[in-house]
XYZ file of C-alpha atoms in Angstrom:
573
model
C 70.508 43.335 19.342
C 68.841 45.230 22.134
C 69.549 44.349 25.754
C 65.882 43.496 26.364
C 65.987 40.638 23.869
C 68.660 38.900 25.964
C 66.310 38.648 28.940
C 65.032 35.160 29.673
C 61.453 36.443 29.722
C 61.652 38.904 26.826
C 58.472 39.249 24.762
C 59.026 37.504 21.428
C 55.465 37.700 20.116
C 52.827 40.308 20.852
C 49.308 39.829 19.487
C 47.462 43.148 19.610
C 43.702 43.534 19.035
C 43.668 40.680 16.494
C 40.490 40.214 14.461
C 39.763 37.297 12.128
C 36.508 37.098 10.191
C 34.823 34.356 8.186
C 32.250 35.630 5.656
C 29.040 33.606 5.716
C 26.124 33.478 3.307
C 24.253 35.789 5.639
C 26.603 37.952 7.664
C 30.084 37.519 9.091
C 31.477 35.204 11.799
C 33.907 37.070 14.066
C 36.030 34.020 14.945
C 38.672 36.144 16.695
C 37.351 39.430 18.036
C 39.934 41.839 19.449
C 42.342 39.312 21.011
C 45.585 40.455 22.660
C 48.297 38.363 24.335
C 52.081 38.273 24.774
C 54.398 35.284 24.440
C 57.699 35.396 26.307
C 61.001 33.662 25.675
C 61.443 30.384 27.573
C 57.833 30.453 28.831
C 54.724 28.464 27.982
C 51.537 30.398 27.308
C 48.464 28.158 27.325
C 45.492 29.368 25.308
C 42.499 27.466 26.615
C 38.837 27.263 25.711
C 36.140 24.994 24.383
C 35.613 24.090 20.732
C 34.697 27.213 18.783
C 36.349 29.605 21.238
C 38.773 30.901 18.583
C 41.975 29.575 20.144
C 43.159 27.556 17.113
C 42.261 30.352 14.675
C 44.350 32.726 16.806
C 47.317 30.335 16.666
C 47.002 29.766 12.914
C 46.822 33.526 12.343
C 50.403 33.849 13.607
C 51.637 31.899 10.576
C 48.965 33.245 8.196
C 47.471 29.773 7.673
C 43.850 30.539 8.560
C 41.532 28.287 6.581
C 39.782 30.028 3.726
C 37.602 32.053 3.483
C 38.777 33.347 6.847
C 41.152 36.322 6.885
C 42.785 38.730 9.305
C 40.773 41.939 9.264
C 42.465 43.931 11.999
C 45.180 44.113 14.637
C 48.893 43.369 14.736
C 51.086 40.314 15.396
C 54.497 41.722 16.337
C 57.385 39.245 16.075
C 60.569 40.362 17.854
C 63.417 38.416 16.268
C 66.550 37.500 18.254
C 68.598 39.732 15.888
C 66.597 42.780 16.953
C 64.479 43.168 13.821
C 60.707 43.390 14.127
C 57.988 42.109 11.786
C 54.214 42.568 11.840
C 53.068 39.123 10.729
C 49.456 40.252 10.359
C 50.523 42.666 7.605
C 52.240 39.977 5.496
C 50.439 38.325 2.593
C 49.683 34.633 3.340
C 51.565 33.564 0.196
C 54.419 36.064 0.446
C 58.061 35.051 0.500
C 58.473 36.875 3.827
C 55.961 34.695 5.726
C 57.203 31.520 3.992
C 60.696 32.220 5.328
C 59.283 32.484 8.845
C 57.072 29.357 8.733
C 59.004 26.349 9.945
C 62.243 28.261 10.374
C 61.598 30.926 13.011
C 58.092 29.930 14.105
C 57.073 26.265 13.903
C 53.774 24.527 14.547
C 52.701 21.079 15.778
C 49.201 20.088 14.762
C 46.569 18.026 16.563
C 46.400 15.121 14.121
C 49.867 14.252 12.801
C 48.588 11.669 10.308
C 46.738 14.359 8.347
C 49.770 16.679 8.553
C 52.432 14.172 7.468
C 52.691 13.001 3.861
C 51.665 9.339 3.450
C 53.823 8.921 0.304
C 57.136 10.309 1.565
C 59.334 8.859 4.290
C 59.614 10.666 7.605
C 63.242 11.411 6.789
C 62.423 12.938 3.417
C 59.894 15.269 5.029
C 62.385 16.478 7.627
C 65.246 16.850 5.123
C 63.003 18.921 2.838
C 62.598 21.492 5.619
C 66.347 21.556 6.301
C 67.335 21.922 2.645
C 64.694 24.574 1.972
C 65.405 26.795 4.982
C 69.053 26.078 5.849
C 70.494 25.138 2.436
C 71.946 21.835 3.678
C 73.195 19.170 1.298
C 71.217 15.940 1.071
C 73.801 14.109 3.216
C 73.944 16.864 5.845
C 70.157 16.995 6.043
C 69.853 13.230 6.487
C 72.403 13.241 9.322
C 70.522 16.112 10.973
C 67.185 14.278 10.518
C 68.539 11.204 12.304
C 69.820 13.416 15.138
C 66.406 15.087 15.428
C 64.582 11.743 15.609
C 67.017 10.672 18.321
C 66.356 13.942 20.208
C 62.606 13.234 20.276
C 63.323 9.718 21.588
C 62.289 7.643 18.564
C 63.894 4.219 18.831
C 66.480 3.230 16.187
C 66.425 6.600 14.397
C 68.877 5.355 11.739
C 66.178 3.023 10.375
C 63.109 5.037 11.455
C 64.223 7.849 9.145
C 63.350 5.641 6.152
C 59.906 4.614 7.370
C 56.515 6.085 6.443
C 53.998 7.791 8.716
C 51.553 4.856 8.544
C 54.267 2.605 10.012
C 54.396 4.738 13.169
C 52.046 4.660 16.151
C 50.132 7.828 17.063
C 52.724 8.785 19.671
C 55.626 8.172 17.279
C 53.934 10.243 14.560
C 53.569 13.110 17.011
C 57.252 12.791 17.934
C 58.161 12.894 14.243
C 56.038 16.031 13.850
C 57.903 17.616 16.775
C 61.235 16.660 15.182
C 60.179 18.376 11.962
C 59.010 21.467 13.841
C 62.340 21.729 15.682
C 64.486 21.124 12.598
C 65.528 24.769 12.177
C 65.751 25.676 15.892
C 62.710 27.990 15.884
C 62.303 30.868 18.303
C 58.621 30.024 18.840
C 56.827 26.676 18.907
C 53.028 26.652 18.528
C 51.462 23.388 19.720
C 47.799 23.136 18.661
C 46.112 20.415 20.753
C 49.172 18.144 20.297
C 48.035 15.465 22.777
C 44.236 15.427 22.393
C 44.126 12.193 20.369
C 46.702 10.369 22.527
C 46.265 8.063 25.495
C 47.304 9.372 28.905
C 50.735 7.741 29.100
C 51.689 8.817 25.569
C 50.324 12.291 26.338
C 52.535 12.472 29.422
C 55.580 11.463 27.368
C 54.868 14.132 24.727
C 54.319 16.851 27.357
C 57.591 15.877 29.041
C 59.365 15.929 25.678
C 58.113 19.395 24.712
C 59.111 20.772 28.121
C 62.602 19.244 27.939
C 63.216 20.577 24.439
C 61.919 24.002 25.466
C 64.362 24.195 28.369
C 67.257 23.009 26.193
C 66.538 25.480 23.377
C 65.003 28.425 25.251
C 61.924 28.428 23.032
C 58.709 30.282 23.682
C 55.772 27.866 23.493
C 52.165 28.722 22.691
C 50.160 25.679 23.779
C 46.556 25.420 22.569
C 44.300 23.083 24.558
C 40.838 22.564 26.034
C 42.119 20.431 28.935
C 42.621 22.336 32.191
C 44.533 19.380 33.608
C 47.152 19.810 30.876
C 47.143 23.576 31.472
C 47.945 23.050 35.161
C 50.827 20.777 34.210
C 52.590 22.804 31.499
C 51.580 26.497 31.649
C 53.437 29.481 33.023
C 50.725 31.888 31.896
C 47.153 31.281 30.755
C 44.778 33.053 28.389
C 41.158 31.875 28.547
C 39.103 32.359 25.365
C 35.379 32.119 24.762
C 33.471 32.959 21.574
C 36.421 34.646 19.937
C 37.411 36.890 22.844
C 39.804 36.747 25.788
C 37.751 36.522 28.982
C 40.576 36.067 31.506
C 44.360 35.994 31.667
C 46.961 35.493 34.380
C 49.639 33.242 35.802
C 48.729 29.584 36.011
C 48.633 29.721 39.823
C 46.280 32.716 39.852
C 43.939 31.232 37.249
C 43.475 28.034 39.256
C 43.419 29.459 42.760
C 41.414 32.642 42.152
C 39.600 32.599 38.794
C 37.485 35.716 38.368
C 35.294 34.695 35.431
C 32.412 32.180 35.610
C 33.585 30.659 32.300
C 37.021 29.877 33.740
C 35.423 28.313 36.809
C 33.207 26.311 34.444
C 36.265 24.897 32.617
C 38.032 23.964 35.851
C 34.847 22.513 37.332
C 34.349 20.180 34.372
C 37.788 18.647 34.916
C 37.234 18.330 38.669
C 33.862 16.712 37.969
C 35.574 13.808 36.214
C 37.842 13.146 39.189
C 35.058 11.371 41.077
C 32.166 9.028 40.218
C 29.125 10.541 38.549
C 26.353 11.550 40.940
C 23.974 9.554 38.745
C 26.033 6.405 39.200
C 26.697 7.018 42.879
C 22.948 7.202 43.574
C 22.330 3.703 42.272
C 21.908 0.707 44.578
C 24.922 -1.617 44.916
C 25.574 -4.025 42.060
C 24.000 -7.464 42.370
C 26.232 -10.299 41.302
C 23.517 -12.973 41.502
C 21.970 -11.580 38.305
C 22.733 -13.619 35.184
C 25.160 -11.710 32.933
C 23.805 -10.328 29.697
C 27.195 -10.884 28.056
C 30.095 -13.141 28.974
C 33.429 -13.114 27.176
C 35.311 -16.362 27.732
C 38.976 -16.689 26.762
C 38.561 -14.640 23.591
C 41.658 -14.299 21.428
C 42.176 -12.347 18.216
C 45.458 -13.061 16.440
C 46.725 -11.435 13.260
C 49.571 -12.665 11.089
C 51.397 -10.820 8.337
C 51.333 -11.977 4.741
C 53.263 -15.214 4.293
C 56.805 -14.840 3.019
C 58.100 -16.789 0.039
C 61.431 -17.336 1.758
C 62.656 -17.179 5.327
C 60.916 -17.869 8.623
C 57.126 -17.533 8.958
C 55.877 -14.041 9.905
C 55.249 -13.346 13.597
C 51.719 -13.580 14.972
C 50.329 -10.421 16.612
C 48.185 -11.322 19.621
C 45.902 -8.279 19.613
C 43.582 -9.947 22.139
C 44.940 -12.866 24.127
C 42.595 -14.907 26.319
C 40.290 -12.183 27.691
C 37.491 -12.985 30.153
C 34.798 -10.408 31.025
C 31.257 -10.343 32.444
C 28.704 -7.621 31.670
C 25.744 -7.233 34.050
C 22.346 -5.823 32.882
C 21.885 -2.105 33.508
C 25.511 -1.478 34.475
C 28.734 -0.304 32.828
C 31.954 -2.250 32.454
C 34.890 -0.064 31.449
C 37.809 -1.379 29.397
C 40.828 0.882 29.707
C 44.331 0.768 28.280
C 46.827 2.510 26.045
C 46.702 2.553 22.261
C 47.599 -0.937 21.076
C 46.318 -2.634 24.240
C 43.648 -4.514 22.274
C 40.588 -2.861 23.785
C 39.060 -1.686 20.489
C 39.774 -5.034 18.816
C 38.030 -6.736 21.739
C 34.945 -4.543 21.302
C 34.829 -5.210 17.565
C 35.274 -8.955 18.067
C 32.150 -9.108 20.257
C 30.049 -7.972 17.284
C 32.108 -10.068 14.867
C 33.362 -6.991 13.038
C 36.616 -8.878 13.623
C 36.391 -12.661 13.852
C 37.778 -14.093 17.110
C 40.558 -16.637 16.663
C 39.253 -18.597 19.636
C 37.030 -18.287 22.698
C 33.336 -17.653 23.285
C 31.134 -14.538 23.339
C 27.990 -15.646 25.164
C 25.023 -13.318 24.735
C 21.912 -13.957 26.840
C 18.758 -13.253 24.849
C 15.615 -11.665 26.343
C 14.011 -15.117 26.605
C 16.923 -16.406 28.720
C 18.538 -18.560 26.032
C 22.239 -18.076 25.260
C 23.958 -17.769 21.893
C 27.698 -17.777 21.186
C 28.269 -14.788 18.918
C 31.778 -16.014 18.116
C 30.380 -18.959 16.150
C 26.798 -17.853 15.363
C 25.483 -18.143 11.817
C 24.631 -14.988 9.867
C 20.871 -14.831 10.634
C 21.524 -15.318 14.365
C 24.287 -12.739 14.311
C 22.114 -10.250 12.459
C 19.374 -10.583 15.068
C 21.911 -10.153 17.880
C 23.271 -7.005 16.241
C 19.846 -5.424 16.648
C 20.185 -5.875 20.404
C 23.927 -5.170 20.715
C 24.789 -1.809 19.150
C 27.926 0.307 18.859
C 28.839 3.981 19.282
C 32.057 4.938 17.522
C 34.921 7.242 18.467
C 34.761 9.746 15.628
C 31.190 11.032 15.287
C 31.870 12.678 11.942
C 33.579 9.713 10.267
C 30.809 7.352 11.388
C 27.981 9.474 9.897
C 27.239 9.469 6.158
C 27.803 13.083 5.035
C 25.280 12.681 2.200
C 22.411 11.629 4.475
C 20.240 13.873 6.610
C 19.948 13.296 10.344
C 16.483 11.818 9.859
C 17.879 9.346 7.322
C 20.875 8.427 9.506
C 18.829 7.792 12.652
C 16.009 6.062 10.793
C 18.183 3.813 8.638
C 18.404 0.902 11.162
C 14.617 0.893 11.493
C 14.120 1.000 7.738
C 16.715 -1.680 6.934
C 15.270 -4.054 9.533
C 11.714 -3.437 8.329
C 10.566 -2.119 11.705
C 9.083 1.217 10.646
C 8.309 3.317 7.587
C 6.330 6.388 6.596
C 4.724 8.357 9.412
C 5.672 5.757 12.025
C 9.341 6.091 11.030
C 9.192 9.893 11.192
C 7.599 9.791 14.627
C 10.132 7.291 15.949
C 13.096 9.338 14.662
C 11.653 12.536 16.176
C 11.260 10.776 19.536
C 14.876 9.546 19.380
C 16.152 13.064 18.674
C 14.141 14.351 21.622
C 15.624 11.645 23.858
C 19.237 12.609 23.105
C 18.573 16.342 23.459
C 18.430 17.385 19.799
C 15.710 19.566 18.316
C 13.541 17.393 16.079
C 13.339 20.274 13.581
C 17.041 19.692 12.823
C 16.297 16.335 11.213
C 16.642 17.630 7.652
C 20.145 18.990 8.261
C 23.339 17.169 7.263
C 26.128 16.129 9.700
C 28.479 18.975 8.719
C 25.969 21.474 10.152
C 26.507 20.173 13.711
C 29.188 20.514 16.361
C 31.196 17.492 17.528
C 28.999 17.022 20.572
C 25.816 17.255 18.528
C 27.163 14.740 16.006
C 27.888 12.308 18.815
C 24.287 12.697 19.998
C 23.175 11.750 16.486
C 25.319 8.616 16.754
C 23.738 7.759 20.099
C 20.232 8.244 18.673
C 21.111 5.867 15.840
C 22.438 3.290 18.318
C 19.192 3.506 20.327
C 16.914 3.145 17.295
C 16.458 -0.636 17.629
C 15.905 -0.649 21.416
C 19.194 -2.396 22.205
C 20.031 -4.159 25.449
C 23.807 -3.635 25.169
C 25.805 -0.728 23.780
C 29.509 -1.025 23.053
C 30.860 2.529 23.260
C 34.321 2.778 21.674
C 36.030 5.970 22.884
C 32.765 7.921 22.417
C 34.018 11.080 24.140
C 37.724 11.229 23.246
C 37.083 13.637 20.331
C 35.141 16.057 22.566
C 36.355 18.845 24.820
C 36.034 18.390 28.565
C 32.686 20.113 29.113
C 31.054 18.257 26.213
C 32.600 15.055 27.558
C 30.867 15.469 30.904
C 27.539 16.269 29.192
C 27.807 13.196 26.972
C 28.641 10.871 29.867
C 25.692 12.211 31.874
C 23.425 11.649 28.872
C 24.597 8.038 28.538
C 24.115 7.384 32.248
C 20.615 8.886 32.168
C 19.689 6.786 29.142
C 21.092 3.733 30.886
C 18.811 4.243 33.881
C 15.763 4.942 31.698
C 16.291 2.006 29.323
C 18.211 -0.412 31.581
C 21.063 -0.589 29.088
C 24.305 -2.451 29.699
C 27.395 -0.569 28.493
C 30.795 -1.902 27.525
C 32.693 1.385 27.663
C 36.096 1.453 25.957
C 38.442 4.332 26.768
C 42.075 5.302 27.197
C 41.077 7.978 29.730
C 40.902 6.532 33.218
C 39.212 9.684 34.577
C 36.302 9.025 32.203
C 36.241 5.397 33.374
C 36.146 6.533 37.016
C 33.196 8.816 36.299
C 31.176 6.441 34.125
C 31.815 2.820 35.020
C 30.695 0.442 37.763
C 33.525 -2.003 37.071
C 36.735 -1.756 35.097
C 39.046 -4.124 33.245
C 42.572 -2.865 32.562
C 44.154 -4.179 29.347
C 47.818 -4.315 28.419
C 49.161 -5.899 25.246
C 46.042 -7.928 24.594
C 45.520 -9.215 28.122
C 43.416 -8.109 31.081
C 45.886 -7.404 33.891
C 43.415 -6.174 36.524
C 39.648 -6.127 37.075
C 37.353 -5.020 39.868
C 34.940 -2.320 41.060
C 35.995 1.035 39.645
C 36.665 2.729 42.994
C 38.806 -0.179 44.137
C 40.889 -0.288 40.958
C 41.298 3.500 40.761
C 41.986 4.127 44.461
C 43.876 0.951 45.362
C 45.327 -0.527 42.149
C 47.126 -3.847 42.484
C 48.927 -4.026 39.157
C 51.935 -1.833 38.364
C 50.533 -1.006 34.914
C 47.311 0.317 36.444
C 49.367 2.491 38.802
C 51.324 3.821 35.809
C 48.083 4.710 33.994
C 46.714 6.542 37.014
C 49.934 8.466 37.617
C 49.899 9.759 34.016
C 46.558 11.587 34.382
C 47.213 15.355 34.715
C 45.407 16.983 37.639
C 43.856 20.471 37.512
C 46.178 21.743 40.223
C 49.425 23.571 39.293
C 50.660 23.013 42.843
C 50.523 19.239 42.356
C 52.348 18.722 39.092
C 53.175 15.062 38.909
C 53.752 13.904 35.334
C 57.530 14.142 35.744
C 57.170 11.890 38.820
C 54.800 9.392 37.181
C 55.413 5.680 37.376
C 56.737 3.879 34.319
C 55.670 0.322 33.602
C 58.058 -2.102 31.960
C 56.701 -5.612 31.382
């Protein structure tokens, strides 16, 4: 082994002029266009950029797992092994024995969505032991013992029993921990983390970032961290590569990138994160809230309880109190934010208002345009159907909520058609006007959802929600699947539409920075209960409850000189 490879900062991976192309029906997409970067032992290199920048394709190229029909068309990926041997990964065939020996053993990867990466029909333990037996030749007993130790290392409670559970029995954070355990099974030299915290709430994200950093220090790994969040970059990076449209536009130490960025695109990324650290200018320009106005929606002591299937023998199954006695008031033309971790009950609360989930008890009082009040919790079907025209929902995943076999015109026009409100030329005109309102070209109406970006698909969902001229919109994590710049654009669009149409929003989110930007008031939920409410500035700047303080302390700031996740408050009920 050469002396250089013993250095703490030795280069273990060198990507040189990498090119990855995707053939299209007409032409070629240069997804990665001449990218170069070095990854050093014991250091974290963050590759940052918006959706479509080429960062994930670059990462997947290292392991030759680029989605077909994409392929590496040029450049080198030099892997310097600890034993002194060198391999050009770009020259290996994607199905060769040589690259299969490297995947998972010497270079491991954590993916963005663990549920789609973990097998639903095999236990977590079986999936980890398969890696150990394949790469290290362990016996079944040795591999199981090692799997339990790995689950303990990633801080999964009761690893001796967790090893025999399935992925669907784990929360999102636990599934990501299990994915990390699998990635670390063979003590890899390099760990590639592709957006590993994007789908997680802020406290779980902080725990995962802490975990990756601790394991890196213990094992001396080099980490390539792919993300679009400059707040996360400031927290975890040693070095940063900024990508845009398949090319590297800027690189440097994390301190230099944040204190003296040279490229407008880098300043744009940082500015979008800073923008969400204060209230929107649109919201700030509004007159103060009036509390003498009758609420358009009042939630009184709503509870939603779930119980498991009854057992033939033994004690009755425990009751899960997903929502437990929640009280909220929504004022016309304003936004009430509901914030909390995964499992806090916020989504169940939103769904119970529209009776997508039946409340166990309580009242959901909706004030109609004529001033009369109806309790949606007990309303009959015709009354509920009428109310659902005026109370609409925007969902978290814009792709999953759009029918892939319908055109945009059909998707947006469906509520009007089903409710008998428009047809023929009138329907076409109304749909075109809705597309205009949300910033989509009306000529795109004959396209299908797969032809649009995530941000464009969410605009389609908003247009559909607006089709029936609603008075209330329940927005369930509508920006969590979007990168930071698209998130700011989408929030500004919603605020503009709110002012134009005098909409009331119930805005559900796990991201308190989004709540600060968007909402007039906020309710903080924990384990089914509201633990704190008040004006957004008051709750965010002077929180009373310890759980709210823990949420706020877990939000990464775009300032590498103010790293704070390791100092964040923990809340224990």
